[in-house]
Coordinates of C-alpha atoms in Angstrom, one line a residue:
Chain A
M1 CA -39.0 -59.6 43.1
H2 CA -37.8 -63.0 41.9
G3 CA -34.8 -62.7 39.6
E4 CA -34.1 -59.1 40.5
N5 CA -31.8 -57.3 43.0
E6 CA -33.4 -56.8 46.4
V7 CA -35.6 -53.8 47.0
V8 CA -36.3 -52.9 50.7
V9 CA -38.5 -50.1 52.0
L10 CA -37.5 -48.4 55.3
R11 CA -40.4 -46.6 57.0
L12 CA -39.0 -44.0 59.4
G13 CA -40.7 -42.0 62.1
H14 CA -43.6 -44.3 62.9
R15 CA -45.7 -42.9 65.7
P16 CA -47.7 -45.7 67.4
G17 CA -51.4 -45.2 67.2
R18 CA -51.4 -42.0 65.1
D19 CA -49.5 -43.6 62.2
N20 CA -50.8 -47.2 62.3
R21 CA -52.9 -46.9 59.2
M22 CA -50.4 -45.0 57.1
T23 CA -47.6 -47.4 58.1
T24 CA -49.8 -50.4 57.2
H25 CA -50.5 -48.8 53.8
V26 CA -46.8 -48.2 53.2
G27 CA -46.1 -51.8 53.9
L28 CA -49.0 -53.2 51.8
T29 CA -48.0 -50.9 49.0
A30 CA -44.4 -52.1 49.2
R31 CA -45.6 -55.7 49.0
A32 CA -48.1 -55.2 46.2
L33 CA -45.8 -53.1 44.0
G34 CA -42.7 -55.3 44.0
A35 CA -40.5 -54.6 47.1
D36 CA -39.1 -57.7 48.9
R37 CA -39.3 -56.4 52.4
V38 CA -40.4 -53.5 54.6
S39 CA -38.5 -52.5 57.7
I40 CA -40.4 -50.3 60.1
A41 CA -38.6 -48.1 62.7
G42 CA -40.7 -48.0 65.8
A43 CA -43.3 -49.9 67.7
A44 CA -45.5 -51.0 64.8
S45 CA -46.5 -54.5 65.8
D46 CA -50.2 -53.9 64.7
S47 CA -49.1 -52.8 61.2
K48 CA -46.6 -55.8 61.1
A49 CA -49.4 -58.2 62.0
T50 CA -51.8 -56.8 59.3
I51 CA -49.2 -56.9 56.6
E52 CA -48.2 -60.5 57.5
D53 CA -51.8 -61.5 57.5
I54 CA -52.3 -60.2 54.0
T55 CA -49.1 -62.0 52.9
D56 CA -50.3 -65.3 54.5
R57 CA -53.6 -65.0 52.5
F58 CA -52.6 -63.5 49.2
G59 CA -49.0 -64.7 48.9
G60 CA -45.4 -63.7 49.0
P61 CA -42.5 -63.8 49.4
F62 CA -42.6 -60.6 51.4
E63 CA -41.0 -59.9 54.8
V64 CA -41.9 -57.4 57.5
E65 CA -39.5 -56.4 60.3
L66 CA -39.4 -53.9 63.1
T67 CA -36.1 -52.1 63.7
T68 CA -34.7 -50.0 66.5
E69 CA -31.6 -49.2 64.3
P70 CA -32.9 -47.5 61.2
R71 CA -29.8 -45.4 60.9
A72 CA -27.5 -48.4 60.8
L73 CA -29.6 -49.9 58.0
V74 CA -29.1 -46.7 56.0
R75 CA -25.5 -46.3 56.8
D76 CA -24.5 -50.0 56.2
W77 CA -26.6 -50.6 53.1
A78 CA -24.5 -52.3 50.5
G79 CA -26.2 -50.8 47.5
T80 CA -28.1 -47.6 46.5
V81 CA -30.1 -45.6 49.1
V82 CA -33.0 -43.6 47.8
H83 CA -34.8 -41.1 50.1
L84 CA -38.3 -40.0 48.9
T85 CA -38.8 -36.4 49.8
M86 CA -40.7 -33.4 48.3
Y87 CA -37.4 -31.5 48.5
G88 CA -35.5 -33.9 46.4
Q89 CA -34.5 -34.1 42.7
R90 CA -37.3 -34.6 40.2
I91 CA -38.1 -38.3 39.7
Q92 CA -38.2 -37.8 36.0
D93 CA -34.6 -36.5 36.1
V94 CA -33.1 -39.4 38.1
E95 CA -35.2 -42.5 37.6
A96 CA -33.1 -43.8 34.7
D97 CA -29.9 -43.6 36.8
I98 CA -31.7 -45.4 39.7
R99 CA -33.0 -48.2 37.4
E100 CA -29.4 -48.7 36.3
A101 CA -28.2 -48.8 39.9
H102 CA -30.9 -51.4 40.6
A103 CA -29.8 -53.5 37.7
S104 CA -26.4 -54.0 39.4
G105 CA -27.3 -54.0 43.1
P106 CA -29.9 -53.7 45.9
V107 CA -32.0 -50.6 46.5
L108 CA -33.1 -49.2 49.9
I109 CA -36.1 -46.8 49.7
V110 CA -36.5 -44.6 52.7
V111 CA -39.9 -43.2 53.4
G112 CA -40.5 -40.7 56.3
A113 CA -43.5 -39.9 58.3
E114 CA -42.9 -36.5 59.9
K115 CA -39.6 -34.8 60.0
V116 CA -36.7 -36.8 58.7
P117 CA -33.3 -36.3 60.3
F118 CA -30.8 -34.4 58.2
D119 CA -28.3 -37.2 58.1
V120 CA -30.7 -39.3 56.0
Y121 CA -30.6 -36.5 53.3
E122 CA -26.8 -36.7 53.5
Q123 CA -26.4 -40.5 53.5
A124 CA -28.9 -41.0 50.7
D125 CA -27.4 -41.5 47.2
Y126 CA -30.6 -39.9 45.8
N127 CA -33.1 -37.6 47.4
V128 CA -36.0 -37.9 45.1
G129 CA -39.2 -35.9 44.8
V130 CA -42.3 -37.6 43.3
T131 CA -43.4 -34.1 42.5
N132 CA -42.0 -31.3 44.7
Q133 CA -45.5 -30.9 46.2
P134 CA -46.7 -32.0 49.6
H135 CA -48.9 -35.1 49.3
S136 CA -48.6 -38.6 50.6
E137 CA -45.6 -40.9 51.4
V138 CA -47.8 -43.8 50.2
A139 CA -48.5 -42.1 46.8
G140 CA -44.8 -41.2 46.4
L141 CA -43.7 -44.8 47.2
A142 CA -46.3 -46.2 44.7
V143 CA -45.2 -44.1 41.8
F144 CA -41.6 -44.6 42.6
L145 CA -41.9 -48.4 42.6
D146 CA -44.0 -48.4 39.4
R147 CA -41.3 -46.4 37.7
L148 CA -38.4 -48.4 39.2
F149 CA -39.8 -51.7 37.9
E150 CA -41.4 -50.1 34.8
G151 CA -44.6 -52.1 35.5
R152 CA -42.9 -55.5 35.7
Q153 CA -44.3 -55.8 39.3
L154 CA -47.9 -56.0 37.8
D155 CA -47.1 -59.3 36.2
R156 CA -45.4 -61.0 39.1
E157 CA -46.4 -64.4 40.5
W158 CA -47.4 -64.9 44.1
E159 CA -46.2 -67.9 46.0
N160 CA -48.0 -69.7 48.9
A161 CA -51.2 -67.8 48.5
D162 CA -54.4 -69.4 49.7
R163 CA -56.6 -67.2 47.6
R164 CA -56.4 -65.2 44.4
V165 CA -58.5 -62.4 43.0
V166 CA -59.6 -63.0 39.4
P167 CA -59.8 -59.7 37.5
K168 CA -63.4 -58.9 36.5
E169 CA -65.2 -56.2 34.5
T170 CA -67.9 -56.0 37.1
G171 CA -68.2 -57.5 40.6
K172 CA -65.8 -59.6 42.7
R173 CA -64.4 -63.0 42.2
V174 CA -62.0 -64.6 44.6
E175 CA -60.7 -68.2 44.1
P176 CA -59.0 -70.6 46.4
V177 CA -55.5 -71.5 45.3
D178 CA -54.6 -75.2 45.3
E179 CA -50.9 -75.8 45.4
E180 CA -49.4 -79.2 45.4
Chain B
M1 CA -54.8 -30.0 34.2
H2 CA -54.7 -27.0 31.9
G3 CA -55.4 -27.8 28.3
E4 CA -56.8 -31.3 29.1
N5 CA -60.2 -32.7 29.8
E6 CA -61.3 -32.5 33.4
V7 CA -60.3 -35.3 35.8
V8 CA -62.2 -35.5 39.1
V9 CA -61.6 -37.9 42.0
L10 CA -64.6 -39.0 44.1
R11 CA -63.7 -40.3 47.5
L12 CA -66.5 -42.6 48.8
G13 CA -67.2 -43.9 52.3
H14 CA -65.3 -41.3 54.3
R15 CA -65.7 -42.1 58.1
P16 CA -65.1 -38.9 60.1
G17 CA -62.2 -39.2 62.5
R18 CA -61.0 -42.7 61.5
D19 CA -60.5 -41.8 57.8
N20 CA -59.4 -38.1 58.1
R21 CA -55.7 -38.7 57.2
M22 CA -56.4 -41.2 54.4
T23 CA -59.0 -38.8 52.9
T24 CA -56.5 -35.9 53.2
H25 CA -53.9 -38.0 51.4
V26 CA -56.4 -39.0 48.7
G27 CA -57.1 -35.3 48.1
L28 CA -53.4 -34.2 48.2
T29 CA -52.4 -37.0 45.9
A30 CA -55.2 -36.0 43.5
R31 CA -53.9 -32.4 43.5
A32 CA -50.2 -33.2 43.2
L33 CA -50.7 -35.8 40.4
G34 CA -52.8 -33.8 38.0
A35 CA -56.5 -34.1 38.9
D36 CA -58.6 -30.9 38.8
R37 CA -60.9 -31.5 41.7
V38 CA -61.7 -33.9 44.6
S39 CA -65.2 -34.5 45.8
I40 CA -65.5 -36.1 49.2
A41 CA -68.7 -38.0 50.2
G42 CA -69.1 -37.3 53.9
A43 CA -68.3 -35.0 56.8
A44 CA -64.7 -34.3 55.9
S45 CA -64.4 -30.6 56.7
D46 CA -61.0 -31.1 58.3
S47 CA -59.6 -32.9 55.2
K48 CA -61.1 -30.2 53.0
A49 CA -59.4 -27.4 55.1
T50 CA -56.0 -29.1 54.9
I51 CA -56.2 -29.6 51.2
E52 CA -57.3 -26.0 50.6
D53 CA -54.5 -24.8 52.8
I54 CA -51.9 -26.6 50.8
T55 CA -53.5 -25.3 47.6
D56 CA -53.3 -21.7 49.0
R57 CA -49.7 -22.1 49.7
F58 CA -48.4 -24.3 46.9
G59 CA -50.7 -23.3 44.1
G60 CA -53.5 -24.6 42.0
P61 CA -55.9 -24.6 40.4
F62 CA -57.5 -27.4 42.5
E63 CA -60.9 -27.6 44.0
V64 CA -62.2 -29.5 47.0
E65 CA -65.9 -30.1 47.6
L66 CA -68.0 -32.2 50.1
T67 CA -71.0 -34.0 48.7
T68 CA -74.0 -35.7 50.1
E69 CA -75.0 -37.0 46.7
P70 CA -72.1 -39.1 45.5
R71 CA -74.3 -41.5 43.6
A72 CA -75.8 -38.7 41.6
L73 CA -72.2 -37.6 40.7
V74 CA -71.5 -41.0 39.3
R75 CA -74.8 -41.5 37.7
D76 CA -74.9 -38.1 35.9
W77 CA -71.2 -38.0 35.0
A78 CA -70.9 -36.8 31.3
G79 CA -67.8 -38.8 30.6
T80 CA -66.0 -41.9 31.6
V81 CA -66.3 -43.3 35.1
V82 CA -63.3 -45.4 36.4
H83 CA -63.7 -47.2 39.8
L84 CA -60.4 -48.3 41.3
T85 CA -60.8 -51.7 43.0
M86 CA -58.6 -54.7 43.6
Y87 CA -61.3 -56.8 42.0
G88 CA -61.2 -54.9 38.7
Q89 CA -59.6 -55.5 35.3
R90 CA -55.8 -55.2 35.3
I91 CA -54.6 -51.6 34.8
Q92 CA -52.1 -52.7 32.2
D93 CA -55.0 -54.2 30.1
V94 CA -57.3 -51.1 30.1
E95 CA -55.1 -48.0 30.6
A96 CA -54.7 -47.3 26.9
D97 CA -58.5 -47.3 26.4
I98 CA -59.0 -45.0 29.3
R99 CA -56.3 -42.6 28.0
E100 CA -58.2 -42.6 24.7
A101 CA -61.4 -41.8 26.6
H102 CA -59.7 -39.0 28.4
A103 CA -58.5 -37.5 25.2
S104 CA -62.2 -37.0 24.2
G105 CA -63.9 -36.2 27.5
P106 CA -63.8 -35.9 31.3
V107 CA -62.9 -38.7 33.6
L108 CA -64.3 -39.4 37.1
I109 CA -62.1 -41.6 39.3
V110 CA -64.0 -43.3 42.1
V111 CA -61.9 -44.3 45.2
G112 CA -63.6 -46.2 48.1
A113 CA -62.7 -46.4 51.7
E114 CA -64.4 -49.5 53.1
K115 CA -67.0 -51.5 51.2
V116 CA -68.2 -49.8 48.0
P117 CA -71.9 -50.3 47.1
F118 CA -72.4 -52.7 44.2
D119 CA -74.1 -50.1 42.0
V120 CA -70.8 -48.3 41.7
Y121 CA -69.3 -51.4 40.1
E122 CA -72.3 -51.5 37.7
Q123 CA -72.3 -47.8 36.8
A124 CA -68.5 -47.6 36.3
D125 CA -67.3 -47.8 32.7
Y126 CA -64.2 -49.4 34.0
N127 CA -63.5 -51.2 37.2
V128 CA -59.7 -51.1 37.4
G129 CA -57.3 -53.0 39.7
V130 CA -53.9 -51.4 40.3
T131 CA -52.8 -54.9 41.0
N132 CA -55.4 -57.4 42.2
Q133 CA -53.8 -57.3 45.7
P134 CA -55.0 -55.4 48.8
H135 CA -53.0 -52.3 49.4
S136 CA -53.9 -48.7 49.6
E137 CA -56.4 -46.5 47.8
V138 CA -53.8 -43.7 47.9
A139 CA -51.3 -45.9 46.2
G140 CA -53.8 -47.1 43.6
L141 CA -54.9 -43.5 42.8
A142 CA -51.2 -42.4 42.5
V143 CA -50.2 -45.1 40.0
F144 CA -53.5 -44.6 38.1
L145 CA -53.0 -40.9 37.7
D146 CA -49.3 -41.3 36.7
R147 CA -50.3 -43.7 34.0
L148 CA -53.4 -41.7 32.9
F149 CA -51.3 -38.6 32.3
E150 CA -48.1 -40.6 31.3
G151 CA -46.1 -38.4 33.5
R152 CA -47.2 -35.0 32.0
Q153 CA -48.5 -34.0 35.5
L154 CA -44.9 -33.9 36.7
D155 CA -44.2 -30.9 34.5
R156 CA -47.3 -28.9 35.2
E157 CA -47.1 -25.3 36.3
W158 CA -48.8 -24.1 39.5
E159 CA -50.7 -20.8 39.6
N160 CA -51.1 -18.5 42.6
A161 CA -48.6 -20.2 44.8
D162 CA -46.9 -18.2 47.5
R163 CA -44.0 -20.6 47.7
R164 CA -42.2 -23.1 45.6
V165 CA -39.8 -26.0 46.4
V166 CA -36.6 -26.0 44.4
P167 CA -35.4 -29.5 43.7
K168 CA -32.1 -30.2 45.5
E169 CA -29.6 -33.1 45.6
T170 CA -29.4 -32.7 49.4
G171 CA -31.3 -30.6 51.9
K172 CA -34.4 -28.3 51.5
R173 CA -34.9 -25.2 49.6
V174 CA -38.2 -23.3 49.5
E175 CA -38.5 -20.0 47.7
P176 CA -41.2 -17.3 47.9
V177 CA -43.0 -16.9 44.6
D178 CA -43.5 -13.3 43.4
E179 CA -46.2 -12.9 40.9
E180 CA -47.2 -9.6 39.3

């Protein structure tokens, strides 16, 4: 987000077809909850197009990229690497340290689909469990981002949107955005 | 959760096949993050079986049911109805009121797939946006539950599990659970 160190989400293990929707949801969740960029390992051009379409309509900045070198991204990351896994340390035990790390540098959040290679566990600065229960990489990412930013992402501004949802008690209201 | 008023998640609009994985993730997220039950509107026997299998292995209590009468569940709910929608009021503006409502009675959280019928908006006590951006019903549910319980769900105990993940800095450790 603007004025903060960069937060990037790396989606590992995307299987074309089978994972399209989950990968799209990972990317849209990253965007909505304050990350600056999602990098998807694999042939995920459909997901990329969907996420970019949402960004075109509802605003950014938010970047989507496909990568064939996810391990290099992890290995060469000049900051803190967090791998979300149900086998990791409890989020409530490590989140304060990670927030401190984010105050001084960028954070890469690694989210797997199926099995994650063991070297990711070894290269991560933090393996973090959003519960040690099996659930959803989308849910884990969402809770992690909300706690990383302590809710600041809910008040962010969106640039270059062509529409905006106006919060309502009942029903739907979407307004065009006029920017000079 | 034990010692708290009931929290039930209602999954609307499940489309068999297409939505199986998302519906499974909604159910597993509900379980992992403190809800007592998920009710799925539609023919979601595969999702139900997966969620029950996880509960058998990793513990409960957590219930899964399929319903053909989701509107009756909403209409007859003896407590607070919260509908998660990107068109709703901002979570940061209403979460304290909803926590107060949960302190005195049960909460039904309605999560849609595609278009949600307008009467759900009207019958909900709160239409709540976890951001007013399009992202993922799984992500919205996860953040909502984490804020509803203020993290208490992370410390809950699991009953009748046959295995337990032991949080680790690196790698994976799963232990059998012996219960008398």
